PDB file of C-alpha atoms in Angstrom:
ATOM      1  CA  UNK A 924      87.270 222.482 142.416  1.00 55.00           C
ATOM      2  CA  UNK A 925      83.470 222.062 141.845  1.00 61.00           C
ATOM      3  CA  UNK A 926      83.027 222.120 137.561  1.00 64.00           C
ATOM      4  CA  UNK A 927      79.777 225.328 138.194  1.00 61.00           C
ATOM      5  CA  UNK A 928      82.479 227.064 139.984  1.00 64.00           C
ATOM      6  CA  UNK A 929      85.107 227.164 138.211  1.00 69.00           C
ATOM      7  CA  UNK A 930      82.897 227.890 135.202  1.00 71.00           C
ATOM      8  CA  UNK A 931      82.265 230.979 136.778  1.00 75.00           C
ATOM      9  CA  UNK A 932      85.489 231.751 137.712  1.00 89.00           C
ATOM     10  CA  UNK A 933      86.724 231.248 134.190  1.00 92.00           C
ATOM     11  CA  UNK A 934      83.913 233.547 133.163  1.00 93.00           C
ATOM     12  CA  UNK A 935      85.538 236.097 135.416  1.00 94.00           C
ATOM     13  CA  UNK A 936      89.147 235.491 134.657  1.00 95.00           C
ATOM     14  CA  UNK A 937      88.144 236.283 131.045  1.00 97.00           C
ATOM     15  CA  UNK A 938      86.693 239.640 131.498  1.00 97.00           C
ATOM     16  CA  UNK A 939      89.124 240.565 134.195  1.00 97.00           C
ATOM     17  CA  UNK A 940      91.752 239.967 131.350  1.00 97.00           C
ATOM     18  CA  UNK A 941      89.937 241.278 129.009  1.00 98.00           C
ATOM     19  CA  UNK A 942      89.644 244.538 130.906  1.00 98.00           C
ATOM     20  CA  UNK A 943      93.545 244.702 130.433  1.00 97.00           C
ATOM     21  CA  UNK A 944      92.835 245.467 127.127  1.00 97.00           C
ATOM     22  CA  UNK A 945      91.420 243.274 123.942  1.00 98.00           C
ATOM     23  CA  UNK A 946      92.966 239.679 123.419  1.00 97.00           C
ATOM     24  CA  UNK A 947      92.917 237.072 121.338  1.00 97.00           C
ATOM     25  CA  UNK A 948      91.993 233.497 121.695  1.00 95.00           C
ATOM     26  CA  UNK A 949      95.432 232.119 121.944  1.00 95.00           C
ATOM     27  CA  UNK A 950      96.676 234.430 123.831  1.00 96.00           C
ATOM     28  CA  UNK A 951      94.288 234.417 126.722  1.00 97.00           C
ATOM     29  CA  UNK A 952      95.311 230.603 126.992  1.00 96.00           C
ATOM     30  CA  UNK A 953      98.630 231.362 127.633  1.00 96.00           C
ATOM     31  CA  UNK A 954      97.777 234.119 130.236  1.00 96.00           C
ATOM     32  CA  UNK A 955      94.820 232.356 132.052  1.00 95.00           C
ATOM     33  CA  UNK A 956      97.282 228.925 132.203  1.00 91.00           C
ATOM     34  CA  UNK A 957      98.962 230.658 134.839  1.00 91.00           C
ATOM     35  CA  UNK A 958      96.256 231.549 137.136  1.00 91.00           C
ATOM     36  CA  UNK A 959      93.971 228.535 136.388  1.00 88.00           C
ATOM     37  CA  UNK A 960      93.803 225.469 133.891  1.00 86.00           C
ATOM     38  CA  UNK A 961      92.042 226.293 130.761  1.00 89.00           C
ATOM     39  CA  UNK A 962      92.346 225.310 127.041  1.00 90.00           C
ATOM     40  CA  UNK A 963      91.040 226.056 124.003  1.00 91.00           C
ATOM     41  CA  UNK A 964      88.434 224.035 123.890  1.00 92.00           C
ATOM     42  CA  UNK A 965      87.243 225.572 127.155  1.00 90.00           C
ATOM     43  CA  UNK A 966      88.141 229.088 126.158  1.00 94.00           C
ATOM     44  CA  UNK A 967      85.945 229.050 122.949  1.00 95.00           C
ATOM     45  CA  UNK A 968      82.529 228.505 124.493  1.00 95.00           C
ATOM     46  CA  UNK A 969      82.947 231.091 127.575  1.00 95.00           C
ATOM     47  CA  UNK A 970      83.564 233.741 124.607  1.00 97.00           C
ATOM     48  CA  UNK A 971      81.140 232.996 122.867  1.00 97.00           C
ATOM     49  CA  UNK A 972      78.269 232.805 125.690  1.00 96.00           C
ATOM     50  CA  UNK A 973      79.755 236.358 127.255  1.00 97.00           C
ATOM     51  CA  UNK A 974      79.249 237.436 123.657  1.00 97.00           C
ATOM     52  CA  UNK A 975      75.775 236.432 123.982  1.00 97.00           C
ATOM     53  CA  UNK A 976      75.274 238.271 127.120  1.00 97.00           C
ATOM     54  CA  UNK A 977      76.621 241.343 125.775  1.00 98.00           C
ATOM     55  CA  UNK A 978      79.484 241.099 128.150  1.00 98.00           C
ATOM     56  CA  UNK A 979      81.842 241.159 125.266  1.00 98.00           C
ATOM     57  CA  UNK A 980      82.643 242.434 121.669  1.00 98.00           C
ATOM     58  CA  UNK A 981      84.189 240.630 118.548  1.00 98.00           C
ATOM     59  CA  UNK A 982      86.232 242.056 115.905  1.00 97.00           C
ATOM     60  CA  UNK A 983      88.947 241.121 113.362  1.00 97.00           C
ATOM     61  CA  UNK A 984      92.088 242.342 112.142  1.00 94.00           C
ATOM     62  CA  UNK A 985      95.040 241.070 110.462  1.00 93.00           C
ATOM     63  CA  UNK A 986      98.082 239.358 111.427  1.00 89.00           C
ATOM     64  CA  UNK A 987     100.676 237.887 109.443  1.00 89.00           C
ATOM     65  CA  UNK A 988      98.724 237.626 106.768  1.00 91.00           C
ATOM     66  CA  UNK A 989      95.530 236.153 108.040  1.00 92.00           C
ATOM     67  CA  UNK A 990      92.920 237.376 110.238  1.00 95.00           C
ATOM     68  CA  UNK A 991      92.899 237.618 113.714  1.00 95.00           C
ATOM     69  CA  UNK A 992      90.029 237.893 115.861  1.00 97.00           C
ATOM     70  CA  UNK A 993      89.747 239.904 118.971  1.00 98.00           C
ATOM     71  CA  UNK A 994      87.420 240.338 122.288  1.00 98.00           C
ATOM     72  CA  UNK A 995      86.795 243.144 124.142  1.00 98.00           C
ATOM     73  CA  UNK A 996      85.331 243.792 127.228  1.00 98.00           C
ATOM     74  CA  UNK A 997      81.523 246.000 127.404  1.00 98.00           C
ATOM     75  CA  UNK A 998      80.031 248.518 129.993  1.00 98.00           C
ATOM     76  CA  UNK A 999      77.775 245.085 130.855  1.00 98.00           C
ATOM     77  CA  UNK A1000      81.318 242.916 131.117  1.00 98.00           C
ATOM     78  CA  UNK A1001      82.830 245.200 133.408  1.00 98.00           C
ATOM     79  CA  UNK A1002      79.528 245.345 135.639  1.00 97.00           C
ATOM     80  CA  UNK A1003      79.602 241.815 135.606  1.00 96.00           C
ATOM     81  CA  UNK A1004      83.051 241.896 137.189  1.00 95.00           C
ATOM     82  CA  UNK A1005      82.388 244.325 139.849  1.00 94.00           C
ATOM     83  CA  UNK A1006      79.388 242.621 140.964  1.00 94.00           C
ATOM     84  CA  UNK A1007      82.039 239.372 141.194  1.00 93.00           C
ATOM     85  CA  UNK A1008      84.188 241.269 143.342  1.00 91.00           C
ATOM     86  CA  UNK A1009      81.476 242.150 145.444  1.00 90.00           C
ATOM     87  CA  UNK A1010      80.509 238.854 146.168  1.00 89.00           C
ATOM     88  CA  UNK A1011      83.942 237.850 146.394  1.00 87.00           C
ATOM     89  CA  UNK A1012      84.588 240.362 149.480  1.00 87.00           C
ATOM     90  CA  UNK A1013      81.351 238.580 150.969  1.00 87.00           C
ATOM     91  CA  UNK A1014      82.685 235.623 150.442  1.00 86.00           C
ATOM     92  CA  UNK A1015      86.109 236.193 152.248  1.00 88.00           C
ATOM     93  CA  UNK A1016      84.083 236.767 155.457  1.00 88.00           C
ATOM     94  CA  UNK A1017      82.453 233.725 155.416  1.00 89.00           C
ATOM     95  CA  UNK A1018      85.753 231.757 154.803  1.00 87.00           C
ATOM     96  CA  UNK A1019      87.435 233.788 156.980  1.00 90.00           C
ATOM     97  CA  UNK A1020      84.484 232.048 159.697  1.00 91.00           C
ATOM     98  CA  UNK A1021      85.122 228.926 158.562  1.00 92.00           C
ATOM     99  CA  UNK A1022      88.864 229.266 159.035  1.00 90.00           C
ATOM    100  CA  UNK A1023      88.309 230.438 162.195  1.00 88.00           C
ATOM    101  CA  UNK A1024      89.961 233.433 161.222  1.00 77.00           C
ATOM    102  CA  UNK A1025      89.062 237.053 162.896  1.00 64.00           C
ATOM    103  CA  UNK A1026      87.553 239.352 160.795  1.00 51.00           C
TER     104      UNK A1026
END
């Protein structure tokens, strides 16, 4: 898969995950991993730039002792995501042409 796309696809994996209800770093690894290859390293910039687009909020709390910190999903994060599915429905037409598929 192209590197731009799945960039964006990652972008939209997070907030669709995130719309699940808040999640930590770690843990959206592990959920992501089953839908689409991701680690850590990838992970940590997407949150931070959708953080920077106001597409999601940070905030800590405590676990086992140390702290924790969370992401959330904003009004701006979940417009984001129905604008992707949007597209996406556009999308399925025209690879539904290319299949040959009708429509």
């Amino acid at each position: 898969m192209e590197i731009q796309m799945k960039k964006g696809l990652l972008d939209v994996c997070v907030l669709a995950l995130l719309k699940r209800g808040d999640s930590y770093g770690y843990q959206i690894v592990s959920e992501l991993s089953s839908v689409i290859e991701v680690s850590e390293s990838t992970l940590y910039p997407i949150l931070r730039r959708l953080e920077t687009q106001g597409q999601l909020v940070t905030y800590t709390r405590e676990h086992g002792g140390r702290l924790r910190r969370y992401y959330r999903i904003t009004g701006d994060g979940l417009g984001r995501l129905e604008k992707f599915k949007s597209e996406w429905r556009e999308l399925r037409k025209i690879y539904a042409f290319i299949q040959g598929e009708d429509q």
